[in-house]
Short mmCIF file of N, CA and C in Angstrom, two decimals:
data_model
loop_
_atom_site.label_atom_id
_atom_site.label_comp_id
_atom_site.label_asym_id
_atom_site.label_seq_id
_atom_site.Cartn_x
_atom_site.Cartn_y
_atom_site.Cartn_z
N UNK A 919 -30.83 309.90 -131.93
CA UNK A 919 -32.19 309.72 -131.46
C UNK A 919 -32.20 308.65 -130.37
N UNK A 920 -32.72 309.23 -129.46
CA UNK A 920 -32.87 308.30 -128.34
C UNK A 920 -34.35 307.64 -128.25
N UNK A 921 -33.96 306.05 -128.05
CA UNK A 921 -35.22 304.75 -127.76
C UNK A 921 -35.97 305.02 -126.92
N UNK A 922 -36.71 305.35 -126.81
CA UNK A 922 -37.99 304.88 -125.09
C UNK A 922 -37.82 303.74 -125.21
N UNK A 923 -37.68 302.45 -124.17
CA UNK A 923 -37.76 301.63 -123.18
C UNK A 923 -39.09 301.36 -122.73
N UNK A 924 -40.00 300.98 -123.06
CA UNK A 924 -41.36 300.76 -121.73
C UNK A 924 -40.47 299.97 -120.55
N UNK A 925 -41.05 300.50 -119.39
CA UNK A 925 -40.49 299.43 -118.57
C UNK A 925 -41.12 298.78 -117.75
N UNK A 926 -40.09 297.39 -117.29
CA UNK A 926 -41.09 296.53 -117.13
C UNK A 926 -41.99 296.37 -116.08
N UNK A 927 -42.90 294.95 -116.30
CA UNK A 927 -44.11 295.09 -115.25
C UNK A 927 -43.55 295.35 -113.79
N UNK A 928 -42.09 294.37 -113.51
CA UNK A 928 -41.99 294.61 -111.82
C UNK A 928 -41.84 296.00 -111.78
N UNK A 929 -40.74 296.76 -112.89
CA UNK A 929 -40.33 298.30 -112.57
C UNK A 929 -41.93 299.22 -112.54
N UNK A 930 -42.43 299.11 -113.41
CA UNK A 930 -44.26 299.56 -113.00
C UNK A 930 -44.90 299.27 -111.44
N UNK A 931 -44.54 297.88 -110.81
CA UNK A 931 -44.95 297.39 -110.00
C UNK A 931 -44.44 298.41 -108.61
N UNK A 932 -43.20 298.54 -108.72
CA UNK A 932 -41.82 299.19 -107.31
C UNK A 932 -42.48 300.55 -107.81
N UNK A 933 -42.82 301.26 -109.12
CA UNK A 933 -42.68 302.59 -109.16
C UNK A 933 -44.66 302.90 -108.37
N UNK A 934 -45.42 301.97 -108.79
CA UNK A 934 -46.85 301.95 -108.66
C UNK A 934 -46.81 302.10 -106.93
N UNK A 935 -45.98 301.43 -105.97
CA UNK A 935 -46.20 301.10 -104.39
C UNK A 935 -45.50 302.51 -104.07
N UNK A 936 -44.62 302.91 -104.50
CA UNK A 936 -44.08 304.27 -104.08
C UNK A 936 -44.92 305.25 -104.58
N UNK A 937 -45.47 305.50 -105.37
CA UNK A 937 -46.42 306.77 -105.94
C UNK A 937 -47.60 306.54 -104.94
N UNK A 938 -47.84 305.13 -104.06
CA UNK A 938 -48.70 305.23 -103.14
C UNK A 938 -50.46 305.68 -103.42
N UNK A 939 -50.55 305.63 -104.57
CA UNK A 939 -52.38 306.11 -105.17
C UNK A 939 -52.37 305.61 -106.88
N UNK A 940 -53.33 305.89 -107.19
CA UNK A 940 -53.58 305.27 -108.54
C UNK A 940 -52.96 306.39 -109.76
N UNK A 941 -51.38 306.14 -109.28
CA UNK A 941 -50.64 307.26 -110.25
C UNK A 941 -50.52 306.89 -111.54
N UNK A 942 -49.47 307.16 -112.33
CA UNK A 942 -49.19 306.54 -113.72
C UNK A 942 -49.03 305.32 -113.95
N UNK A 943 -48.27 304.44 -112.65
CA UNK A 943 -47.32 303.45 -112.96
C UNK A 943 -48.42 302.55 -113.11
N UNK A 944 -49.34 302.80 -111.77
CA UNK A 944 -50.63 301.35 -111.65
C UNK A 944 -51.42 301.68 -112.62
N UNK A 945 -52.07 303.02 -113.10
CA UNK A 945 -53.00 302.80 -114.63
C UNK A 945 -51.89 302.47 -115.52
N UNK A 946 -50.66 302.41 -115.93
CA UNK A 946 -50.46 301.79 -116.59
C UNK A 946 -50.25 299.91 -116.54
N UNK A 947 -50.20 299.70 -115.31
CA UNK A 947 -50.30 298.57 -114.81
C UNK A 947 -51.68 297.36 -115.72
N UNK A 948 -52.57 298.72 -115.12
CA UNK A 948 -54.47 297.79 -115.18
C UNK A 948 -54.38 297.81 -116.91
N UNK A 949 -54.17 299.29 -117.66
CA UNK A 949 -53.96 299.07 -119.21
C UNK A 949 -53.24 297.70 -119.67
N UNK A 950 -51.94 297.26 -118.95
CA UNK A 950 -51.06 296.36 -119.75
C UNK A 950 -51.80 294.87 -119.44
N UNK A 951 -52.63 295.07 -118.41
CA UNK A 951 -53.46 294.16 -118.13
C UNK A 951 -54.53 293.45 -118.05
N UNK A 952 -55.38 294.47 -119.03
CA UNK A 952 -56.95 294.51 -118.10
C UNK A 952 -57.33 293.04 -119.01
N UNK A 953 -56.67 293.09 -120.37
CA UNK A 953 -57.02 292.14 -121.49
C UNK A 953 -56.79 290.64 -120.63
N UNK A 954 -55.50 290.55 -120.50
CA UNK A 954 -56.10 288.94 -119.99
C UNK A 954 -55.76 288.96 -118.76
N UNK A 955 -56.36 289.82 -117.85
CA UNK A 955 -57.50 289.65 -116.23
C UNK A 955 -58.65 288.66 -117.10
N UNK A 956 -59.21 289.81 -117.90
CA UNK A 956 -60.48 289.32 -117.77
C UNK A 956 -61.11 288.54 -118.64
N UNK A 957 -59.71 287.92 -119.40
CA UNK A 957 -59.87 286.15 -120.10
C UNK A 957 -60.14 285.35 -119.21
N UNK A 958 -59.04 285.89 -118.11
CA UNK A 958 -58.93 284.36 -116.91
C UNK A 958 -60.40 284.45 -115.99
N UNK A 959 -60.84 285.76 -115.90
CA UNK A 959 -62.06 285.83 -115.03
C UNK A 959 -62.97 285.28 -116.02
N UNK A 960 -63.19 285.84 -117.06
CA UNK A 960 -64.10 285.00 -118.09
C UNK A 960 -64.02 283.34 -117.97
N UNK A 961 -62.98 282.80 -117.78
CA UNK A 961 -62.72 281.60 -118.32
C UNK A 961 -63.32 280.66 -116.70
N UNK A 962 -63.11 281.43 -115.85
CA UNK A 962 -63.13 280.55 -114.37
C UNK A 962 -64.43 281.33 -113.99
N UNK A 963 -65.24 282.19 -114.40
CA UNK A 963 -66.44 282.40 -113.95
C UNK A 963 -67.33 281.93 -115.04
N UNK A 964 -67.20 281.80 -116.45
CA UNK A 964 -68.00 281.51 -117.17
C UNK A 964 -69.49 282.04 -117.67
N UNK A 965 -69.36 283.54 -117.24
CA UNK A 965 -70.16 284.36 -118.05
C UNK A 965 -69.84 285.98 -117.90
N UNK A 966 -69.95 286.45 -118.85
CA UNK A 966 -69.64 288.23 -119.19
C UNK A 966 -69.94 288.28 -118.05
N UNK A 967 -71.11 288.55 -117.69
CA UNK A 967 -71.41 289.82 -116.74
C UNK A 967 -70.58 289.34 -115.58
N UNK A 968 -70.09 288.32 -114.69
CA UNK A 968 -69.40 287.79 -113.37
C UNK A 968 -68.11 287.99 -114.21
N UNK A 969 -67.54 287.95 -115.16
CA UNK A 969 -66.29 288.00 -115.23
C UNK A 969 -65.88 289.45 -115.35
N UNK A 970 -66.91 290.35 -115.62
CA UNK A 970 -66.31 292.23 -115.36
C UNK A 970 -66.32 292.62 -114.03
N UNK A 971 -67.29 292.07 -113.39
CA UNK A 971 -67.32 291.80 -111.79
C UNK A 971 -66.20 291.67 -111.22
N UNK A 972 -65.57 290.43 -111.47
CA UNK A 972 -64.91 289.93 -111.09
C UNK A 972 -63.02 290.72 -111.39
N UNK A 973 -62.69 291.20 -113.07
CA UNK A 973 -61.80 291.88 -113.17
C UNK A 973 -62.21 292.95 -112.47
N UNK A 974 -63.08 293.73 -112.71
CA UNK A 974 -62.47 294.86 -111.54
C UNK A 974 -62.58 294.64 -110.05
N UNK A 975 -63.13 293.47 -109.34
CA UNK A 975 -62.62 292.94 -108.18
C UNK A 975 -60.93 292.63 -108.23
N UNK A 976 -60.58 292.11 -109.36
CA UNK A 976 -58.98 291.56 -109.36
C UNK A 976 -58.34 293.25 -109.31
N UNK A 977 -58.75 294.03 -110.08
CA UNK A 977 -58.13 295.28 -109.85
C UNK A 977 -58.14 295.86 -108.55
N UNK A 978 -59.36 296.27 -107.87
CA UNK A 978 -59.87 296.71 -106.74
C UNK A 978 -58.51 296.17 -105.26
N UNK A 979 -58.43 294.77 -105.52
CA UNK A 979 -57.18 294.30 -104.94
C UNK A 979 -56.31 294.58 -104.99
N UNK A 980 -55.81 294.45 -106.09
CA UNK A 980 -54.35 294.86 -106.98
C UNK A 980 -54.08 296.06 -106.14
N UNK A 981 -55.07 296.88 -106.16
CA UNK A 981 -54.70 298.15 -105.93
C UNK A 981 -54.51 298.33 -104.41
N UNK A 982 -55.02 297.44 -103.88
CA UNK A 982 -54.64 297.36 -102.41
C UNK A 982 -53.78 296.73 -101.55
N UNK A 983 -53.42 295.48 -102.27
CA UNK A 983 -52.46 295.24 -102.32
C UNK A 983 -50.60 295.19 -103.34
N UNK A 984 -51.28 296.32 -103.51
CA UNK A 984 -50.08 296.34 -104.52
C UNK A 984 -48.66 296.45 -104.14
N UNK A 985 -48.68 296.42 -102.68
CA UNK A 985 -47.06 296.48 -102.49
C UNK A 985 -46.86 295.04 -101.57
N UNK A 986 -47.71 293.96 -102.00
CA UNK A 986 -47.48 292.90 -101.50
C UNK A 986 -46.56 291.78 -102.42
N UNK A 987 -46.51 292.16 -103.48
CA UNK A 987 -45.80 291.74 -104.37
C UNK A 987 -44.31 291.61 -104.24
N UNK A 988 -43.61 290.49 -104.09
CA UNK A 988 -42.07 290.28 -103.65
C UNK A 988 -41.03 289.95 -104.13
N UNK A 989 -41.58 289.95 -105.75
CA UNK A 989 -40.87 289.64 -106.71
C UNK A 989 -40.10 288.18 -106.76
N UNK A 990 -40.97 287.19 -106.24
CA UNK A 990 -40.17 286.15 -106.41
C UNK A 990 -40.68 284.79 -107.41
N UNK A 991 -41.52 285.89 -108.10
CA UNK A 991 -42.03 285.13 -109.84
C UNK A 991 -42.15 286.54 -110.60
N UNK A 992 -42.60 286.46 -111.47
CA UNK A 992 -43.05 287.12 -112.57
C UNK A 992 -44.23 288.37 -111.90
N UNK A 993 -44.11 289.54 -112.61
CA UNK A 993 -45.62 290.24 -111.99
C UNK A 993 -46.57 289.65 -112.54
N UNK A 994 -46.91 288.85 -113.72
CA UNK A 994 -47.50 288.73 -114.23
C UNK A 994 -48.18 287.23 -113.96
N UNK A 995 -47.04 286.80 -113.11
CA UNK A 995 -47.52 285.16 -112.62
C UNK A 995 -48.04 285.22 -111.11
N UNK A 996 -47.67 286.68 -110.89
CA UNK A 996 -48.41 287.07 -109.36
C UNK A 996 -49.68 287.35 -109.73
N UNK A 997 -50.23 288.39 -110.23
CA UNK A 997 -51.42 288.99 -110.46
C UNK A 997 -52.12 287.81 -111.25
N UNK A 998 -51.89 286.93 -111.82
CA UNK A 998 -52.97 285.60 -112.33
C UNK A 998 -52.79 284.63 -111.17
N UNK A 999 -52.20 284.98 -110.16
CA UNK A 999 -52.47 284.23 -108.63
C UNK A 999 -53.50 284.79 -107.82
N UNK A 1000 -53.43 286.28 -108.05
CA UNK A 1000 -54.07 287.20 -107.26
C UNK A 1000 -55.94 286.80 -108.18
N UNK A 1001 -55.95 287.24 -109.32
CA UNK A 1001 -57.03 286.90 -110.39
C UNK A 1001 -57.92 285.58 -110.05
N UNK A 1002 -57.00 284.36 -109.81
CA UNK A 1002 -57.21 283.10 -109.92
C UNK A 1002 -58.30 283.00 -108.58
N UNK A 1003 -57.36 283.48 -107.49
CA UNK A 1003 -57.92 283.75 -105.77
C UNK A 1003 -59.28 284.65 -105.58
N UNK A 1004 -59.27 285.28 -106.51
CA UNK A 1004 -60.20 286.38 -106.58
C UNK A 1004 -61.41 285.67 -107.06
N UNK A 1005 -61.43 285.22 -108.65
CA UNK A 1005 -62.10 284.35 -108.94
C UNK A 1005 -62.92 283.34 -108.05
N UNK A 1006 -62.28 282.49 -107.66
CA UNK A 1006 -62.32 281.16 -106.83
C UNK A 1006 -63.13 281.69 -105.64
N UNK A 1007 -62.76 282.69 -104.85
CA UNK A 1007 -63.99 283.43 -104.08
C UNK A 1007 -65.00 283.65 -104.15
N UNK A 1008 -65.15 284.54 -105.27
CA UNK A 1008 -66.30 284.80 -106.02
C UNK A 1008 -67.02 284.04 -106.47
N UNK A 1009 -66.47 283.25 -106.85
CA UNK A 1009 -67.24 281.21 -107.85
C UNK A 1009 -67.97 280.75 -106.49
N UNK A 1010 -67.38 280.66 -104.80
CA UNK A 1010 -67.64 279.85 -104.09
C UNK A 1010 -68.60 280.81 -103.66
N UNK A 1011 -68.81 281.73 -102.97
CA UNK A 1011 -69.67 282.68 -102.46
C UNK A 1011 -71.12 283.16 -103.71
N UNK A 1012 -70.61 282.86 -104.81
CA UNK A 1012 -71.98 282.69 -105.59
C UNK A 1012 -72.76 281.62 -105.54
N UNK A 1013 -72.21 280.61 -105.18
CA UNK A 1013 -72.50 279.20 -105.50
C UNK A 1013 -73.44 278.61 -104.00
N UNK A 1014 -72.84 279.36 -103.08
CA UNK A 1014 -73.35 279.51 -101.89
C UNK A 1014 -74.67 280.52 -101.76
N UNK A 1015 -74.62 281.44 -102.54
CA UNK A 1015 -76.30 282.68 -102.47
C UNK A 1015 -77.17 281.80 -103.24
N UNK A 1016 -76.61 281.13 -104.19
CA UNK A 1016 -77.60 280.60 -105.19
C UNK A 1016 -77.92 279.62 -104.89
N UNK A 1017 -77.45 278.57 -103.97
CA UNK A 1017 -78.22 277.33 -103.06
C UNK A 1017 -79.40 277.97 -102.16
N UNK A 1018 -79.45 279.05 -101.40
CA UNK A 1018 -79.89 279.43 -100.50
C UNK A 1018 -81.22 280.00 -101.47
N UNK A 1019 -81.16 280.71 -102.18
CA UNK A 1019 -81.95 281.04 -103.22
C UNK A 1019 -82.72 280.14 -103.74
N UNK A 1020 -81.77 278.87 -104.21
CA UNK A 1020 -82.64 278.09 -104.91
C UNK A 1020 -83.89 277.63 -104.75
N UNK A 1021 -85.27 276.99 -105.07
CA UNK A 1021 -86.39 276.67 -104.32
C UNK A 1021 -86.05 275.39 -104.75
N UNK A 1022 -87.04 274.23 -104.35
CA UNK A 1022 -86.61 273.18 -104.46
C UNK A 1022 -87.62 272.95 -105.92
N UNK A 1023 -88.70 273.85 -106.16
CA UNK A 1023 -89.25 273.86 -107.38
C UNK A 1023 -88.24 274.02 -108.93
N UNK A 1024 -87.31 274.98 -108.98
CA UNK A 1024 -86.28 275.56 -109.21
C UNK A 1024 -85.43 274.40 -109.62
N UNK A 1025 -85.04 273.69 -108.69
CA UNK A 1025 -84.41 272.48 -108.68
C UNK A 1025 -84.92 271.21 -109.83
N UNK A 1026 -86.15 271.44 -109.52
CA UNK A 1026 -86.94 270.17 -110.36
C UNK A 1026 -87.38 270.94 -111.69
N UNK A 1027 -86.96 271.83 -111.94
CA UNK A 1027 -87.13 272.47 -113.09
C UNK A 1027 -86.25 272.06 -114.01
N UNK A 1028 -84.61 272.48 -113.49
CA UNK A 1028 -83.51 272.58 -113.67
C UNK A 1028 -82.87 270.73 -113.81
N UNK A 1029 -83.35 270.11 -113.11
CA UNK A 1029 -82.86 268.85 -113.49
C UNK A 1029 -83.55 268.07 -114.31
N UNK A 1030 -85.30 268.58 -115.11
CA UNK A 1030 -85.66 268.48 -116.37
C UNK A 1030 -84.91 269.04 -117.32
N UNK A 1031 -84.47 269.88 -117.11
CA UNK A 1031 -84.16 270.55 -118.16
C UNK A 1031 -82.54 270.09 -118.60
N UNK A 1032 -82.26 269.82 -117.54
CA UNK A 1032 -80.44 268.88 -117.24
C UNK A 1032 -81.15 267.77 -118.58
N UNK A 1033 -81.86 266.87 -118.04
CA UNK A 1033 -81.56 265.64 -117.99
C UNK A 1033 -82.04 265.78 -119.88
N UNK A 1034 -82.86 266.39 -120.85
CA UNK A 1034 -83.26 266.76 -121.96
C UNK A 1034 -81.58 267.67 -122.48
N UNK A 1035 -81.46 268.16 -121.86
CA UNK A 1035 -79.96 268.27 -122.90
C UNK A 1035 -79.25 267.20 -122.85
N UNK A 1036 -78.96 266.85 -121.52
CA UNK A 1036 -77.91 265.57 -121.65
C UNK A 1036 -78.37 264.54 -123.01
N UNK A 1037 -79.91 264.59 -122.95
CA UNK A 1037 -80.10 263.24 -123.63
C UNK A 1037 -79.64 264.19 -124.73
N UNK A 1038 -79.89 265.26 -125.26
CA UNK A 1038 -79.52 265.80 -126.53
C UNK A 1038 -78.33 265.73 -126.86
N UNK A 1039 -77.18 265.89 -126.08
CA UNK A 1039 -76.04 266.16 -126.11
C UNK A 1039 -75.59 264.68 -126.40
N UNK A 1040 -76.14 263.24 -126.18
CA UNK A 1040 -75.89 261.89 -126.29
C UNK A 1040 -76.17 261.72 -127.54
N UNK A 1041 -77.26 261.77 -128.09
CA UNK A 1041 -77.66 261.61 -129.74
C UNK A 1041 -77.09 262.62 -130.46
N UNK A 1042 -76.11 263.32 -130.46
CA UNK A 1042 -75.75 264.39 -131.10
C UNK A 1042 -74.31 263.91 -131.15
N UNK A 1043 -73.80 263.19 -130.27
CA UNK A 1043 -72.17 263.02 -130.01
C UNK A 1043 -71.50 263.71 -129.02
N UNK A 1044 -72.17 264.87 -128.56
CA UNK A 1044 -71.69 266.22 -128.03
C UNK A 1044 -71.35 265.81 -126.65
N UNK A 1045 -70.16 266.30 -125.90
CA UNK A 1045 -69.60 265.92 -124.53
C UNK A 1045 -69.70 267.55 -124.13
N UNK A 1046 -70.76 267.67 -123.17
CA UNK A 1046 -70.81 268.87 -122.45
C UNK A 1046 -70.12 269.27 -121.50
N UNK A 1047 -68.70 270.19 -122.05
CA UNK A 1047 -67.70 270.22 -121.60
C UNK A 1047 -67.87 271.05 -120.58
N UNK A 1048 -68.52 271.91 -120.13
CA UNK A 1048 -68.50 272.74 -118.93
C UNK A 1048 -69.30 272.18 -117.67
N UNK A 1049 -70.54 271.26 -118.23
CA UNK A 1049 -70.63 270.41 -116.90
C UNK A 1049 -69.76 269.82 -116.53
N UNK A 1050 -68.63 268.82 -117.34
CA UNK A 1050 -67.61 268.02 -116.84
C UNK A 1050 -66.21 268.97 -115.84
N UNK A 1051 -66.14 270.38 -116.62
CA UNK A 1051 -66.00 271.17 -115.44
C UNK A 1051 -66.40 271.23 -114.26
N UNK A 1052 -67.54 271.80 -114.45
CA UNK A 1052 -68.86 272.59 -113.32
C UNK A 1052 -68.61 271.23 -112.06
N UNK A 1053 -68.58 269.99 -112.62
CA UNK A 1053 -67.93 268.61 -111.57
C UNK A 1053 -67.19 268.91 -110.73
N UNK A 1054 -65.98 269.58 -111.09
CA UNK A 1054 -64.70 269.85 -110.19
C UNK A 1054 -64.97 270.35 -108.97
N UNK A 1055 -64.37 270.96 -108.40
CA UNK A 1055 -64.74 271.48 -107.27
C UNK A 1055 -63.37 272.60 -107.45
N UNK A 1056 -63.52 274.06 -107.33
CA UNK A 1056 -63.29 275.47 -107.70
C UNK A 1056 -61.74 275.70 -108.01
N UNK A 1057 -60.80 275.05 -106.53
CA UNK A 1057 -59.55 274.44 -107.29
C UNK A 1057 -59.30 274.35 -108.91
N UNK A 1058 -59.50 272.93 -108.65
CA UNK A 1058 -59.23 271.77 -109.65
C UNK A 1058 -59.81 272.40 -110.77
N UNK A 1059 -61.07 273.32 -111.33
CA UNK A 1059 -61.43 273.53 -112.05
C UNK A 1059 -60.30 274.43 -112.45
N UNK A 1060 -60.20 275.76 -111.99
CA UNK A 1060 -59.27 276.79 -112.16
C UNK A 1060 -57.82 276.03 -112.66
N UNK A 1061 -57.49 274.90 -112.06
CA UNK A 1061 -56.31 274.57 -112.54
C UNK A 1061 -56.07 273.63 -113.80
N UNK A 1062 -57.37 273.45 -113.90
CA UNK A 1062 -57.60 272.55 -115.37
C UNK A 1062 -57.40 273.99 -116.55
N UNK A 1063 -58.43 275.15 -116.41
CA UNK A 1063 -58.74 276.38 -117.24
C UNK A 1063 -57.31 276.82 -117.62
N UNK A 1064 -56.79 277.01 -116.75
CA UNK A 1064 -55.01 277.58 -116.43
C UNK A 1064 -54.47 276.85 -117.19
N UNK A 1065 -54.54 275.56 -117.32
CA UNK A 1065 -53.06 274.92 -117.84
C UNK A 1065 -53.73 274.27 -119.43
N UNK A 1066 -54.78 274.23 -119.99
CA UNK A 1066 -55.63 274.29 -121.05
C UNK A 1066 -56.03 274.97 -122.15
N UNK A 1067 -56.60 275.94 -121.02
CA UNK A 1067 -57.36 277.08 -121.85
C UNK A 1067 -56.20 278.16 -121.78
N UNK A 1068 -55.52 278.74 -120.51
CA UNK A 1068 -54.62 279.44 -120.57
C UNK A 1068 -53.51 278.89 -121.13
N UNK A 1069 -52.75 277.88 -121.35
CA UNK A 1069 -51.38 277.11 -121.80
C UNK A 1069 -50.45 277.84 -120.71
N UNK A 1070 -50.82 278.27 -119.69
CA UNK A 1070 -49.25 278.40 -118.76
C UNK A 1070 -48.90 276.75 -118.28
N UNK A 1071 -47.43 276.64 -118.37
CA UNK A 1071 -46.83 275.70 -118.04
C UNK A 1071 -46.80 275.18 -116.23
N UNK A 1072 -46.44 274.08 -116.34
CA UNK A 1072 -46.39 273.52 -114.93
C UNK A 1072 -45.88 274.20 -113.57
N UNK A 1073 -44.47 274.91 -114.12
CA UNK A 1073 -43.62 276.13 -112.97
C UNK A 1073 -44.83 276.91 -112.92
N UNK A 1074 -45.26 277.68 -113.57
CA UNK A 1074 -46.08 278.81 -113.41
C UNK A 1074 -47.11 278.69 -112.54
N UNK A 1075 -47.67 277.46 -112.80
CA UNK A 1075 -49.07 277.08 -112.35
C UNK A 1075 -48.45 276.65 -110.93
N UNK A 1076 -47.83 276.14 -111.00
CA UNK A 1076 -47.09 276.00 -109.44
C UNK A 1076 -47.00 276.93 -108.43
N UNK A 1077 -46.22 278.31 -108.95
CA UNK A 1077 -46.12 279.50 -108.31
C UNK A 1077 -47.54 280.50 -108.30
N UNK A 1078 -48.76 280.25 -108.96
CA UNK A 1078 -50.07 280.65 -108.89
C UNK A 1078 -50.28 279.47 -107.81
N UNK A 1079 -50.50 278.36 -107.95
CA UNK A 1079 -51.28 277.68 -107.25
C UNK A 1079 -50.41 276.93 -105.39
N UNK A 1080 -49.65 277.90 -105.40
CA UNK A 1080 -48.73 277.67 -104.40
C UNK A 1080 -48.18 275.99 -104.20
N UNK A 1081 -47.73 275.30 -105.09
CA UNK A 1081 -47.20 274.12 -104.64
C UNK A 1081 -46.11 273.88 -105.83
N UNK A 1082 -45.37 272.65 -105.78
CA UNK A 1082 -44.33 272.29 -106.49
C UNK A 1082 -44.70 272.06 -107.74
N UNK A 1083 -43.80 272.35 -108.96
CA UNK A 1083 -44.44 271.90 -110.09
C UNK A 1083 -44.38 270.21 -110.23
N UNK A 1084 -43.64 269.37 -109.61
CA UNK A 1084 -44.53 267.83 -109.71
C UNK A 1084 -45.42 267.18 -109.18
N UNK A 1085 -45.90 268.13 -107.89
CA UNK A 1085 -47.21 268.22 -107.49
C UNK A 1085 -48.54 268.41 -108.28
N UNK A 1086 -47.89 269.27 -109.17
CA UNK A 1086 -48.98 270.46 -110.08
C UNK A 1086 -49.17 269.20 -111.08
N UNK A 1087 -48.13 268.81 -112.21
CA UNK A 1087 -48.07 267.57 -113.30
C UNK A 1087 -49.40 266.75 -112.58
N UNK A 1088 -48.60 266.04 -110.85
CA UNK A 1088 -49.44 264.88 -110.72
C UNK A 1088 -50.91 265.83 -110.65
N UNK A 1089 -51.39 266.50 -110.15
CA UNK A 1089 -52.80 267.30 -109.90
C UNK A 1089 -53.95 266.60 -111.60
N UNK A 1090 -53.07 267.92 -112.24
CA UNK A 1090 -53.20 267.36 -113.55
C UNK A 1090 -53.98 266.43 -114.17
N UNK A 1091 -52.42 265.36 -113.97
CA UNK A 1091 -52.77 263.70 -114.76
C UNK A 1091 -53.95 263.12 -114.07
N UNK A 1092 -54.12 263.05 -112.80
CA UNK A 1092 -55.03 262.44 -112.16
C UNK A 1092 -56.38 263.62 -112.86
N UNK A 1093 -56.38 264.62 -112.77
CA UNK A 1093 -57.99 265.40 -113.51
C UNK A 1093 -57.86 265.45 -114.33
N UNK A 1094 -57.16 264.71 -115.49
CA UNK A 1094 -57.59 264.57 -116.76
C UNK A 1094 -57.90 263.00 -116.79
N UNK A 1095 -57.56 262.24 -116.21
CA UNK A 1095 -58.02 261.08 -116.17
C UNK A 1095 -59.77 260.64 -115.66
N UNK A 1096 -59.63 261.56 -114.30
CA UNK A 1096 -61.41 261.84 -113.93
C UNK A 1096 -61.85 262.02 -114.78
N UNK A 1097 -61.57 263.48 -115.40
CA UNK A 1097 -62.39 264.09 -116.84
C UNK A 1097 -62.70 263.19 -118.01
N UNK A 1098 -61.92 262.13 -117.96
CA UNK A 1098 -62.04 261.40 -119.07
C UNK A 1098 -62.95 260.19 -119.13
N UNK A 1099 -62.81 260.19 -117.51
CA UNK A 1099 -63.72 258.78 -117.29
C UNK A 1099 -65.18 259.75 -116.97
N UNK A 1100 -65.24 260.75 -116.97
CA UNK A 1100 -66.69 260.83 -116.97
C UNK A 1100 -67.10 261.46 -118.06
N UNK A 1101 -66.49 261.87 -118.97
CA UNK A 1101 -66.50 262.19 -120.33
C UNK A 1101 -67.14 261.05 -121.37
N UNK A 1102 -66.28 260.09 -120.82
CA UNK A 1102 -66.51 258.51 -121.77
C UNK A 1102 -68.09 258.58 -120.91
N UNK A 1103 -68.23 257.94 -119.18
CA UNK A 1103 -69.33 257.45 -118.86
C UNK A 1103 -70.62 258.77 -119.74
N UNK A 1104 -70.66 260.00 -119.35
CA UNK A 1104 -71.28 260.72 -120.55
C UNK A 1104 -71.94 260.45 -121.41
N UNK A 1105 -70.63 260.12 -122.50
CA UNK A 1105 -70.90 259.99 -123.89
C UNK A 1105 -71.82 258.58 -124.08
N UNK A 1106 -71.17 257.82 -123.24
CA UNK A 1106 -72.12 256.11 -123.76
C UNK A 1106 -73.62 256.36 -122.98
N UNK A 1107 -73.49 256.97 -121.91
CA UNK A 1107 -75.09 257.21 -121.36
C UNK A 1107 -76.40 257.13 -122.41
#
C-alpha cells in the first residue's frame, strides 16, 4: 500500500504559478490557509466584518501575485508578509475615510464617551488593552500582534517585516517598554 504525501506549501506554491488560474494547487493553497489569514486579519483589523474584507483582499493578492514568491523563507512566512501588508493598508486607508467622515460633533461625542470608560476602566483595575494598541501607529502595532498574539519568533518577524532579527528584538523591547509606561500612566489616572 502506497502513502499519499500532501505536498508541501512551496510545492503547492511552484505547482499553483504554473497551472497559471485558480487550479487545484492555489484552492488548495487558500483551504490550507484561509484559517489563520484571517486570525492575523482579525487580530490587526480588530473586527469580523474588516477582517473577511480584508482575508479575501489577502487572497485576491495571493492570487495575483502568486508567482512572486522566491522561496527565500517559508510560504507561510511569505503570505503572513503579504496578509500583514494587506492589512496595514487597509487599517491606514480606513483610518483616513473615517477622519474625513468624522464631524467634529462625532468627535465630542466620542471623547465623552472615551473619557467615561477610561474612568470605568480606572475604578475597575482594567488596562484597556486595545487603546494602548490603537496608540501605535500601524507598523508597530502589527508587530506587537505578530510576536504576542501570533508567538512567531524574532527570524520570522524579521523576514515579514523586512529587517534583521536584532533590529526586530530592539523594535520590540523599546514597544513594550512604551506600552508599559502608558499602561502604568493609565492605570494610576
Amino acid at each position: 500500500m502506497q502513502e499519499y504525501v500532501l505536498p508541501s506549501d512551496e510545492e503547492l506554491a511552484a505547482q499553483a504559478v504554473r497551472e497559471g488560474s485558480d487550479g487545484t494547487a492555489f484552492t488548495s493553497l487558500v483551504e490550507r490557509f484561509r484559517t489563520k489569514v484571517w486570525r492575523v486579519c482579525w487580530r490587526l483589523m480588530g473586527n469580523e466584518h474588516d477582517a473577511q474584507d480584508a482575508a479575501q483582499e489577502v487572497f485576491v493578492r495571493l492570487f495575483f501575485e502568486r508567482g512572486k514568491f522566491q522561496g527565500r523563507s517559508s510560504y507561510s512566512t511569505w503570505l503572513h508578509a503579504v496578509a500583514i501588508r494587506t492589512c496595514l493598508t487597509l487599517r491606514r486607508t480606513r483610518t483616513r475615510r473615517r477622519r474625513r467622515e468624522d464631524s467634529a460633533e462625532e468627535d465630542q461625542i466620542e471623547n465623552v464617551s472615551d473619557g467615561a470608560s477610561e474612568k470605568n476602566a480606572r475604578s475597575t483595575g482594567v488596562i484597556d488593552t486595545e487603546k494602548l494598541l490603537d496608540d501605535l501607529d500601524e507598523e508597530d502595532r502589527a508587530l506587537v500582534l505578530m510576536r504576542f498574539a501570533e508567538n512567531h519568533d524574532y527570524e520570522v518577524l524579521a523576514e515579514m517585516f523586512d529587517m534583521t532579527a536584532g533590529a526586530c528584538r530592539m523594535r520590540i523591547s523599546r514597544l513594550r517598554e512604551r506600552l508599559a509606561t502608558k499602561a502604568a500612566k493609565q492605570f494610576s489616572e
